[in-house]
mmCIF file of C-alpha atoms in Angstrom:
data_model
loop_
_atom_site.group_PDB
_atom_site.id
_atom_site.type_symbol
_atom_site.label_atom_id
_atom_site.label_comp_id
_atom_site.label_asym_id
_atom_site.label_seq_id
_atom_site.Cartn_x
_atom_site.Cartn_y
_atom_site.Cartn_z
ATOM 1 C CA ASP A 1 8.634 10.792 -12.566
ATOM 2 C CA GLN A 2 5.622 10.148 -14.780
ATOM 3 C CA GLN A 3 6.657 11.156 -18.293
ATOM 4 C CA VAL A 4 3.252 10.374 -19.777
ATOM 5 C CA LYS A 5 0.236 11.534 -17.814
ATOM 6 C CA GLN A 6 -3.434 10.844 -18.140
ATOM 7 C CA ASN A 7 -4.980 13.068 -15.522
ATOM 8 C CA SER A 8 -8.528 11.770 -15.833
ATOM 9 C CA PRO A 9 -8.813 8.292 -14.341
ATOM 10 C CA SER A 10 -12.359 7.908 -15.627
ATOM 11 C CA LEU A 11 -14.809 9.372 -18.104
ATOM 12 C CA SER A 12 -18.481 8.708 -18.682
ATOM 13 C CA VAL A 13 -20.125 9.590 -22.008
ATOM 14 C CA GLN A 14 -23.541 8.933 -23.469
ATOM 15 C CA GLU A 15 -23.843 6.703 -26.499
ATOM 16 C CA GLY A 16 -23.663 8.704 -29.713
ATOM 17 C CA ARG A 17 -21.780 11.620 -28.151
ATOM 18 C CA ILE A 18 -18.098 12.444 -28.497
ATOM 19 C CA SER A 19 -15.530 10.999 -26.097
ATOM 20 C CA ILE A 20 -12.341 12.989 -25.613
ATOM 21 C CA LEU A 21 -9.445 11.383 -23.785
ATOM 22 C CA ASN A 22 -6.430 13.492 -22.945
ATOM 23 C CA CYS A 23 -2.749 12.790 -22.465
ATOM 24 C CA ASP A 24 0.197 15.010 -21.557
ATOM 25 C CA TYR A 25 3.887 14.237 -21.825
ATOM 26 C CA THR A 26 7.033 15.847 -20.502
ATOM 27 C CA ASN A 27 9.853 14.264 -22.503
ATOM 28 C CA SER A 28 10.728 16.381 -25.554
ATOM 29 C CA MET A 29 12.439 13.393 -27.149
ATOM 30 C CA PHE A 30 9.144 11.578 -27.658
ATOM 31 C CA ASP A 31 8.338 11.541 -31.360
ATOM 32 C CA TYR A 32 5.747 8.811 -31.753
ATOM 33 C CA PHE A 33 2.521 8.404 -29.858
ATOM 34 C CA LEU A 34 0.010 5.592 -29.632
ATOM 35 C CA TRP A 35 -3.299 4.798 -28.022
ATOM 36 C CA TYR A 36 -4.135 1.363 -26.723
ATOM 37 C CA LYS A 37 -7.482 0.013 -25.616
ATOM 38 C CA LYS A 38 -7.837 -2.588 -22.900
ATOM 39 C CA TYR A 39 -10.787 -4.725 -21.916
ATOM 40 C CA PRO A 40 -10.840 -6.559 -18.567
ATOM 41 C CA ALA A 41 -8.837 -9.796 -18.478
ATOM 42 C CA GLU A 42 -7.313 -9.067 -21.888
ATOM 43 C CA GLY A 43 -4.079 -7.527 -23.061
ATOM 44 C CA PRO A 44 -4.037 -3.986 -24.471
ATOM 45 C CA THR A 45 -4.706 -3.725 -28.187
ATOM 46 C CA PHE A 46 -3.319 -1.084 -30.515
ATOM 47 C CA LEU A 47 -5.859 1.510 -31.566
ATOM 48 C CA ILE A 48 -4.244 4.412 -33.398
ATOM 49 C CA SER A 49 -0.911 6.212 -33.589
ATOM 50 C CA ILE A 50 0.575 9.509 -34.691
ATOM 51 C CA SER A 51 4.033 10.664 -35.604
ATOM 52 C CA SER A 52 5.345 13.971 -34.342
ATOM 53 C CA ILE A 53 5.510 15.259 -37.917
ATOM 54 C CA LYS A 54 1.720 15.245 -38.009
ATOM 55 C CA ASP A 55 -0.867 16.977 -35.902
ATOM 56 C CA LYS A 56 -3.818 14.742 -36.713
ATOM 57 C CA ASN A 57 -4.461 11.152 -37.654
ATOM 58 C CA GLU A 58 -7.866 9.675 -38.321
ATOM 59 C CA ASP A 59 -9.099 6.104 -38.506
ATOM 60 C CA GLY A 60 -12.835 5.677 -38.751
ATOM 61 C CA ARG A 61 -14.466 6.880 -35.567
ATOM 62 C CA PHE A 62 -11.090 7.507 -33.919
ATOM 63 C CA THR A 63 -8.985 10.638 -34.342
ATOM 64 C CA VAL A 64 -5.814 11.510 -32.507
ATOM 65 C CA PHE A 65 -4.658 15.118 -32.264
ATOM 66 C CA LEU A 66 -1.133 16.138 -31.331
ATOM 67 C CA ASN A 67 -0.115 19.561 -30.037
ATOM 68 C CA LYS A 68 3.668 19.448 -29.794
ATOM 69 C CA SER A 69 4.090 22.916 -28.350
ATOM 70 C CA ALA A 70 1.778 22.009 -25.476
ATOM 71 C CA LYS A 71 3.091 18.442 -25.255
ATOM 72 C CA HIS A 72 -0.488 17.271 -25.377
ATOM 73 C CA LEU A 73 -2.417 14.723 -27.353
ATOM 74 C CA SER A 74 -6.021 13.703 -27.346
ATOM 75 C CA LEU A 75 -8.127 10.863 -28.657
ATOM 76 C CA HIS A 76 -11.576 11.653 -30.018
ATOM 77 C CA ILE A 77 -14.154 8.931 -30.482
ATOM 78 C CA VAL A 78 -17.181 9.941 -32.536
ATOM 79 C CA PRO A 79 -19.806 8.642 -32.143
ATOM 80 C CA SER A 80 -19.163 6.745 -28.922
ATOM 81 C CA GLN A 81 -20.580 3.229 -28.710
ATOM 82 C CA PRO A 82 -21.143 0.930 -25.716
ATOM 83 C CA GLY A 83 -18.412 -1.379 -27.049
ATOM 84 C CA ASP A 84 -15.938 1.458 -26.608
ATOM 85 C CA SER A 85 -16.190 1.070 -22.839
ATOM 86 C CA ALA A 86 -12.668 0.097 -21.819
ATOM 87 C CA VAL A 87 -9.468 1.479 -20.343
ATOM 88 C CA TYR A 88 -7.477 3.612 -22.762
ATOM 89 C CA PHE A 89 -3.733 3.992 -22.433
ATOM 90 C CA CYS A 90 -1.678 6.683 -24.070
ATOM 91 C CA ALA A 91 1.901 5.681 -24.925
ATOM 92 C CA ALA A 92 4.957 7.451 -26.284
ATOM 93 C CA SER A 93 8.358 6.541 -27.647
ATOM 94 C CA ALA A 94 11.524 8.252 -28.801
ATOM 95 C CA GLY A 95 12.254 5.666 -31.467
ATOM 96 C CA GLY A 96 11.157 7.571 -34.535
ATOM 97 C CA GLY A 97 8.444 5.054 -35.294
ATOM 98 C CA THR A 98 10.702 2.030 -35.105
ATOM 99 C CA ALA A 99 10.309 -0.650 -32.488
ATOM 100 C CA SER A 100 11.508 0.666 -29.172
ATOM 101 C CA LYS A 101 10.447 1.116 -25.597
ATOM 102 C CA LEU A 102 7.026 2.567 -25.042
ATOM 103 C CA THR A 103 6.253 4.684 -22.003
ATOM 104 C CA PHE A 104 2.616 4.379 -20.964
ATOM 105 C CA GLY A 105 0.290 6.645 -19.075
ATOM 106 C CA THR A 106 -1.831 5.490 -16.160
ATOM 107 C CA GLY A 107 -4.945 4.967 -18.250
ATOM 108 C CA THR A 108 -8.447 6.438 -18.472
ATOM 109 C CA ARG A 109 -11.468 4.243 -17.936
ATOM 110 C CA LEU A 110 -14.169 5.170 -20.458
ATOM 111 C CA GLN A 111 -17.749 4.185 -19.823
ATOM 112 C CA VAL A 112 -20.244 4.707 -22.607
ATOM 113 C CA THR A 113 -23.774 4.724 -21.272
ATOM 114 C CA LEU A 114 -26.993 4.041 -23.134
ATOM 115 C CA ASP B 1 -1.844 -21.156 -32.921
ATOM 116 C CA ALA B 2 -0.286 -17.976 -34.221
ATOM 117 C CA GLY B 3 0.115 -15.119 -31.818
ATOM 118 C CA ILE B 4 1.589 -14.351 -28.457
ATOM 119 C CA THR B 5 0.735 -16.499 -25.480
ATOM 120 C CA GLN B 6 1.474 -16.145 -21.805
ATOM 121 C CA SER B 7 1.385 -18.835 -19.174
ATOM 122 C CA PRO B 8 0.114 -19.320 -16.615
ATOM 123 C CA ARG B 9 -2.916 -16.997 -16.706
ATOM 124 C CA TYR B 10 -3.118 -16.990 -12.918
ATOM 125 C CA LYS B 11 -0.486 -17.799 -10.313
ATOM 126 C CA ILE B 12 -0.412 -17.644 -6.545
ATOM 127 C CA THR B 13 2.961 -18.013 -4.899
ATOM 128 C CA GLU B 14 4.484 -17.501 -1.495
ATOM 129 C CA THR B 15 6.927 -14.801 -0.490
ATOM 130 C CA GLY B 16 10.495 -15.860 -1.145
ATOM 131 C CA ARG B 17 9.720 -18.433 -3.814
ATOM 132 C CA GLN B 18 11.091 -18.301 -7.328
ATOM 133 C CA VAL B 19 8.486 -18.103 -10.056
ATOM 134 C CA THR B 20 8.793 -17.936 -13.837
ATOM 135 C CA LEU B 21 6.271 -16.411 -16.178
ATOM 136 C CA MET B 22 6.375 -17.663 -19.734
ATOM 137 C CA CYS B 23 5.907 -15.788 -22.983
ATOM 138 C CA HIS B 24 5.896 -17.301 -26.447
ATOM 139 C CA GLN B 25 5.326 -15.644 -29.821
ATOM 140 C CA THR B 26 5.001 -17.276 -33.215
ATOM 141 C CA TRP B 27 5.765 -14.323 -35.494
ATOM 142 C CA SER B 28 9.551 -14.281 -35.063
ATOM 143 C CA HIS B 29 9.300 -10.689 -33.929
ATOM 144 C CA SER B 30 12.663 -9.261 -32.987
ATOM 145 C CA TYR B 31 11.510 -7.236 -30.019
ATOM 146 C CA MET B 32 9.886 -8.562 -26.875
ATOM 147 C CA PHE B 33 8.882 -6.730 -23.730
ATOM 148 C CA TRP B 34 7.652 -7.359 -20.216
ATOM 149 C CA TYR B 35 5.367 -4.847 -18.525
ATOM 150 C CA ARG B 36 3.538 -4.871 -15.223
ATOM 151 C CA GLN B 37 0.217 -3.155 -14.700
ATOM 152 C CA ASP B 38 -0.612 -1.647 -11.344
ATOM 153 C CA LEU B 39 -3.404 0.682 -10.320
ATOM 154 C CA GLY B 40 -2.197 4.273 -10.398
ATOM 155 C CA HIS B 41 0.934 3.380 -12.355
ATOM 156 C CA GLY B 42 -0.387 2.172 -15.665
ATOM 157 C CA LEU B 43 1.973 -0.109 -17.557
ATOM 158 C CA ARG B 44 5.611 -0.035 -16.542
ATOM 159 C CA LEU B 45 8.424 -1.649 -18.485
ATOM 160 C CA ILE B 46 10.392 -4.295 -16.605
ATOM 161 C CA TYR B 47 12.756 -5.674 -19.258
ATOM 162 C CA TYR B 48 12.938 -5.803 -23.010
ATOM 163 C CA SER B 49 14.865 -7.632 -25.670
ATOM 164 C CA ALA B 50 15.842 -6.507 -29.155
ATOM 165 C CA ALA B 51 16.854 -9.987 -30.320
ATOM 166 C CA ALA B 52 17.907 -13.377 -28.995
ATOM 167 C CA ASP B 53 20.619 -13.016 -26.352
ATOM 168 C CA ILE B 54 20.136 -9.239 -26.185
ATOM 169 C CA THR B 55 18.224 -7.926 -23.170
ATOM 170 C CA ASP B 56 18.085 -4.623 -21.346
ATOM 171 C CA LYS B 57 16.507 -3.143 -18.264
ATOM 172 C CA GLY B 58 13.385 -1.068 -18.298
ATOM 173 C CA GLU B 59 11.913 1.213 -15.678
ATOM 174 C CA VAL B 60 11.366 -1.314 -12.862
ATOM 175 C CA PRO B 61 13.829 -4.244 -13.267
ATOM 176 C CA ASP B 62 14.754 -4.892 -9.630
ATOM 177 C CA GLY B 63 13.872 -8.385 -8.451
ATOM 178 C CA TYR B 64 13.386 -9.729 -11.973
ATOM 179 C CA VAL B 65 15.569 -11.739 -14.341
ATOM 180 C CA VAL B 66 15.002 -12.415 -18.031
ATOM 181 C CA SER B 67 16.610 -14.540 -20.681
ATOM 182 C CA ARG B 68 16.106 -14.952 -24.401
ATOM 183 C CA SER B 69 17.937 -17.935 -25.810
ATOM 184 C CA LYS B 70 15.383 -18.333 -28.621
ATOM 185 C CA THR B 71 13.659 -15.586 -30.593
ATOM 186 C CA GLU B 72 10.198 -16.888 -29.768
ATOM 187 C CA ASN B 73 10.523 -17.180 -25.986
ATOM 188 C CA PHE B 74 11.060 -14.522 -23.364
ATOM 189 C CA PRO B 75 10.573 -15.860 -19.820
ATOM 190 C CA LEU B 76 10.451 -13.553 -16.807
ATOM 191 C CA THR B 77 11.709 -14.892 -13.478
ATOM 192 C CA LEU B 78 11.064 -13.473 -10.054
ATOM 193 C CA GLU B 79 14.064 -14.726 -8.124
ATOM 194 C CA SER B 80 12.543 -14.316 -4.649
ATOM 195 C CA ALA B 81 8.968 -13.126 -4.878
ATOM 196 C CA THR B 82 7.796 -10.255 -2.692
ATOM 197 C CA ARG B 83 4.275 -8.980 -2.051
ATOM 198 C CA SER B 84 5.089 -5.798 -3.961
ATOM 199 C CA GLN B 85 5.418 -7.957 -7.057
ATOM 200 C CA THR B 86 1.745 -8.827 -6.920
ATOM 201 C CA SER B 87 0.570 -7.473 -10.254
ATOM 202 C CA VAL B 88 -0.686 -8.268 -13.720
ATOM 203 C CA TYR B 89 2.203 -8.987 -16.064
ATOM 204 C CA PHE B 90 1.983 -8.452 -19.798
ATOM 205 C CA CYS B 91 4.356 -9.686 -22.426
ATOM 206 C CA ALA B 92 4.458 -7.960 -25.814
ATOM 207 C CA SER B 93 6.282 -8.340 -29.091
ATOM 208 C CA SER B 94 7.012 -6.067 -32.015
ATOM 209 C CA LYS B 95 8.598 -6.453 -35.392
ATOM 210 C CA THR B 96 11.492 -4.230 -36.378
ATOM 211 C CA GLY B 97 10.365 -1.027 -37.972
ATOM 212 C CA TRP B 98 6.986 -0.835 -36.303
ATOM 213 C CA ASN B 99 6.231 0.706 -32.970
ATOM 214 C CA GLY B 100 2.953 -1.012 -32.325
ATOM 215 C CA TYR B 101 3.262 -3.810 -29.846
ATOM 216 C CA THR B 102 1.062 -6.878 -29.744
ATOM 217 C CA PHE B 103 0.325 -7.876 -26.171
ATOM 218 C CA GLY B 104 -0.409 -11.230 -24.632
ATOM 219 C CA SER B 105 -3.441 -11.750 -22.430
ATOM 220 C CA GLY B 106 -1.490 -11.296 -19.218
ATOM 221 C CA THR B 107 -0.587 -13.265 -16.114
ATOM 222 C CA ARG B 108 -2.165 -12.276 -12.838
ATOM 223 C CA LEU B 109 0.395 -13.015 -10.111
ATOM 224 C CA THR B 110 -0.439 -12.905 -6.432
ATOM 225 C CA VAL B 111 2.343 -13.163 -3.858
ATOM 226 C CA VAL B 112 1.084 -14.109 -0.394
#
Protein backbone atom coordinates (compact mmCIF):
# COMPACT_ATOMS: atom_id res chain seq x y z
CA ASP A 1 0.00 0.00 0.00
CA GLN A 2 1.63 3.20 -1.21
CA GLN A 3 1.22 5.73 1.60
CA VAL A 4 2.90 8.52 -0.35
CA LYS A 5 1.93 8.89 -3.98
CA GLN A 6 3.33 10.93 -6.80
CA ASN A 7 0.92 10.28 -9.63
CA SER A 8 2.88 12.07 -12.33
CA PRO A 9 5.96 10.07 -13.30
CA SER A 10 7.25 12.89 -15.48
CA LEU A 11 6.81 16.59 -16.15
CA SER A 12 8.24 18.83 -18.83
CA VAL A 13 8.40 22.61 -18.33
CA GLN A 14 9.96 25.42 -20.30
CA GLU A 15 12.79 27.39 -18.76
CA GLY A 16 11.51 30.41 -16.86
CA ARG A 17 8.04 28.96 -16.29
CA ILE A 18 6.65 27.49 -13.09
CA SER A 19 7.06 23.80 -12.28
CA ILE A 20 4.47 22.25 -9.99
CA LEU A 21 5.10 18.80 -8.58
CA ASN A 22 2.34 17.10 -6.64
CA CYS A 23 2.24 14.55 -3.85
CA ASP A 24 -0.62 12.86 -2.01
CA TYR A 25 -0.49 10.88 1.21
CA THR A 26 -2.89 8.59 3.00
CA ASN A 27 -1.47 8.23 6.51
CA SER A 28 -3.02 10.78 8.88
CA MET A 29 -0.13 10.31 11.29
CA PHE A 30 2.33 11.98 8.92
CA ASP A 31 3.29 15.36 10.35
CA TYR A 32 6.47 16.30 8.53
CA PHE A 33 7.05 16.41 4.81
CA LEU A 34 10.16 16.80 2.71
CA TRP A 35 11.19 17.06 -0.90
CA TYR A 36 14.37 15.53 -2.21
CA LYS A 37 16.04 16.06 -5.55
CA LYS A 38 18.03 13.37 -7.30
CA TYR A 39 20.42 13.57 -10.21
CA PRO A 40 21.48 10.42 -12.09
CA ALA A 41 24.21 8.38 -10.38
CA GLU A 42 23.95 10.49 -7.22
CA GLY A 43 22.12 10.12 -3.94
CA PRO A 44 19.01 12.20 -3.23
CA THR A 45 19.67 15.59 -1.69
CA PHE A 46 17.37 17.44 0.68
CA LEU A 47 15.56 20.35 -0.90
CA ILE A 48 12.86 21.75 1.37
CA SER A 49 10.57 20.62 4.16
CA ILE A 50 7.36 21.61 5.90
CA SER A 51 5.81 20.81 9.23
CA SER A 52 2.13 20.01 9.49
CA ILE A 53 1.61 23.13 11.61
CA LYS A 54 2.34 25.23 8.53
CA ASP A 55 0.71 25.42 5.15
CA LYS A 56 3.56 27.03 3.25
CA ASN A 57 7.32 27.13 3.37
CA GLU A 58 9.51 29.08 0.99
CA ASP A 59 13.20 28.90 0.20
CA GLY A 60 14.34 30.98 -2.73
CA ARG A 61 12.82 29.64 -5.91
CA PHE A 62 11.25 26.69 -4.08
CA THR A 63 7.95 26.77 -2.21
CA VAL A 64 6.15 23.85 -0.66
CA PHE A 65 2.42 24.03 0.03
CA LEU A 66 0.60 21.68 2.38
CA ASN A 67 -3.15 21.05 2.37
CA LYS A 68 -3.78 18.80 5.36
CA SER A 69 -7.49 18.38 4.77
CA ALA A 70 -6.80 17.07 1.27
CA LYS A 71 -3.67 15.21 2.35
CA HIS A 72 -1.86 16.90 -0.49
CA LEU A 73 1.35 18.80 -0.88
CA SER A 74 2.99 20.45 -3.82
CA LEU A 75 6.38 21.84 -4.72
CA HIS A 76 6.54 24.99 -6.82
CA ILE A 77 9.72 25.99 -8.60
CA VAL A 78 9.73 29.53 -9.97
CA PRO A 79 11.38 30.26 -12.31
CA SER A 80 12.41 26.82 -13.54
CA GLN A 81 16.00 26.44 -14.71
CA PRO A 82 17.68 23.72 -16.79
CA GLY A 83 19.68 22.68 -13.71
CA ASP A 84 16.41 21.79 -12.01
CA SER A 85 16.03 18.81 -14.34
CA ALA A 86 16.11 15.84 -11.98
CA VAL A 87 13.89 13.33 -10.22
CA TYR A 88 11.98 14.78 -7.28
CA PHE A 89 10.87 12.62 -4.39
CA CYS A 90 8.25 13.56 -1.86
CA ALA A 91 8.74 12.05 1.60
CA ALA A 92 6.77 11.99 4.83
CA SER A 93 7.31 11.00 8.44
CA ALA A 94 5.33 10.70 11.64
CA GLY A 95 8.24 11.72 13.84
CA GLY A 96 7.25 15.28 14.60
CA GLY A 97 10.33 16.64 12.88
CA THR A 98 12.78 14.45 14.73
CA ALA A 99 14.87 11.83 13.02
CA SER A 100 12.69 8.91 12.09
CA LYS A 101 11.70 6.75 9.18
CA LEU A 102 10.82 8.54 6.00
CA THR A 103 8.29 7.11 3.57
CA PHE A 104 9.03 8.15 0.00
CA GLY A 105 6.88 8.52 -3.06
CA THR A 106 7.76 7.01 -6.42
CA GLY A 107 9.27 10.20 -7.79
CA THR A 108 8.55 12.66 -10.60
CA ARG A 109 11.09 13.24 -13.32
CA LEU A 110 11.23 16.96 -14.15
CA GLN A 111 12.69 18.10 -17.43
CA VAL A 112 13.23 21.80 -17.93
CA THR A 113 13.58 22.63 -21.59
CA LEU A 114 15.22 25.65 -23.17
CA ASP B 1 36.88 13.01 3.92
CA ALA B 2 33.81 14.09 5.84
CA GLY B 3 30.49 12.75 4.71
CA ILE B 4 28.78 9.50 4.00
CA THR B 5 30.37 6.98 1.69
CA GLN B 6 29.12 3.75 0.21
CA SER B 7 31.17 0.96 -1.26
CA PRO B 8 31.33 -0.54 -3.74
CA ARG B 9 29.67 1.80 -6.26
CA TYR B 10 28.90 -1.11 -8.57
CA LYS B 11 28.65 -4.82 -7.85
CA ILE B 12 27.70 -7.82 -9.92
CA THR B 13 27.09 -11.05 -8.06
CA GLU B 14 25.60 -14.44 -8.74
CA THR B 15 22.35 -15.80 -7.39
CA GLY B 16 22.85 -17.48 -4.04
CA ARG B 17 26.03 -15.65 -3.09
CA GLN B 18 26.39 -13.54 0.03
CA VAL B 19 27.25 -9.92 -0.59
CA THR B 20 27.83 -7.02 1.80
CA LEU B 21 27.32 -3.38 0.99
CA MET B 22 29.25 -0.94 3.13
CA CYS B 23 28.22 2.42 4.52
CA HIS B 24 30.40 4.77 6.52
CA GLN B 25 29.62 8.22 7.90
CA THR B 26 31.96 10.65 9.60
CA TRP B 27 29.47 12.88 11.42
CA SER B 28 28.65 10.52 14.30
CA HIS B 29 25.00 10.74 13.33
CA SER B 30 22.82 8.58 15.52
CA TYR B 31 20.46 7.39 12.83
CA MET B 32 21.37 5.39 9.76
CA PHE B 33 19.13 3.92 7.09
CA TRP B 34 19.22 1.61 4.11
CA TYR B 35 16.87 2.18 1.19
CA ARG B 36 16.53 0.52 -2.18
CA GLN B 37 15.38 2.35 -5.27
CA ASP B 38 13.38 0.54 -7.90
CA LEU B 39 11.44 1.86 -10.86
CA GLY B 40 7.78 2.27 -9.94
CA HIS B 41 8.48 1.91 -6.22
CA GLY B 42 10.58 4.92 -5.40
CA LEU B 43 12.74 4.53 -2.31
CA ARG B 44 11.79 1.80 0.11
CA LEU B 45 13.23 1.39 3.58
CA ILE B 46 15.02 -1.89 4.23
CA TYR B 47 16.47 -1.43 7.72
CA TYR B 48 17.35 1.43 10.00
CA SER B 49 19.31 2.02 13.15
CA ALA B 50 18.79 4.58 15.89
CA ALA B 51 22.19 4.01 17.50
CA ALA B 52 24.97 1.45 17.73
CA ASP B 53 23.58 -2.01 18.46
CA ILE B 54 20.00 -0.84 17.84
CA THR B 55 18.46 -1.86 14.52
CA ASP B 56 14.92 -2.33 13.26
CA LYS B 57 13.14 -3.53 10.17
CA GLY B 58 11.73 -1.26 7.55
CA GLU B 59 9.26 -1.93 4.78
CA VAL B 60 11.19 -4.58 2.82
CA PRO B 61 13.64 -6.38 5.17
CA ASP B 62 13.33 -9.96 3.90
CA GLY B 63 16.60 -11.40 2.63
CA TYR B 64 18.72 -8.70 4.26
CA VAL B 65 20.75 -8.53 7.46
CA VAL B 66 22.27 -5.47 9.10
CA SER B 67 24.58 -4.81 12.00
CA ARG B 68 25.85 -1.69 13.70
CA SER B 69 28.68 -2.37 16.10
CA LYS B 70 30.12 1.13 15.60
CA THR B 71 28.21 4.39 15.20
CA GLU B 72 29.92 5.23 11.93
CA ASN B 73 29.34 1.95 10.07
CA PHE B 74 26.14 0.31 8.94
CA PRO B 75 26.77 -2.63 6.58
CA LEU B 76 23.94 -4.33 4.70
CA THR B 77 24.30 -8.03 3.90
CA LEU B 78 22.33 -10.02 1.38
CA GLU B 79 22.58 -13.51 2.81
CA SER B 80 21.73 -15.36 -0.42
CA ALA B 81 21.29 -12.93 -3.28
CA THR B 82 18.29 -13.25 -5.58
CA ARG B 83 17.57 -11.52 -8.88
CA SER B 84 14.77 -9.55 -7.24
CA GLN B 85 17.44 -7.86 -5.15
CA THR B 86 18.91 -6.24 -8.22
CA SER B 87 18.53 -2.58 -7.35
CA VAL B 88 20.25 0.64 -6.40
CA TYR B 89 20.91 0.76 -2.67
CA PHE B 90 21.22 4.01 -0.76
CA CYS B 91 22.52 4.49 2.72
CA ALA B 92 21.56 7.62 4.66
CA SER B 93 22.28 9.15 8.03
CA SER B 94 20.58 11.72 10.21
CA LYS B 95 21.37 13.46 13.44
CA THR B 96 18.91 13.31 16.31
CA GLY B 97 16.38 16.07 16.18
CA TRP B 98 16.46 16.60 12.44
CA ASN B 99 14.42 14.77 9.88
CA GLY B 100 16.53 15.54 6.87
CA TYR B 101 18.64 12.62 5.82
CA THR B 102 21.97 12.87 4.05
CA PHE B 103 22.31 10.14 1.46
CA GLY B 104 25.34 8.38 0.09
CA SER B 105 25.93 8.10 -3.63
CA GLY B 106 24.46 4.62 -3.86
CA THR B 107 25.54 1.12 -4.80
CA ARG B 108 24.18 -0.38 -7.99
CA LEU B 109 23.85 -4.13 -7.39
CA THR B 110 23.13 -6.59 -10.16
CA VAL B 111 22.32 -10.20 -9.32
CA VAL B 112 22.73 -12.55 -12.28
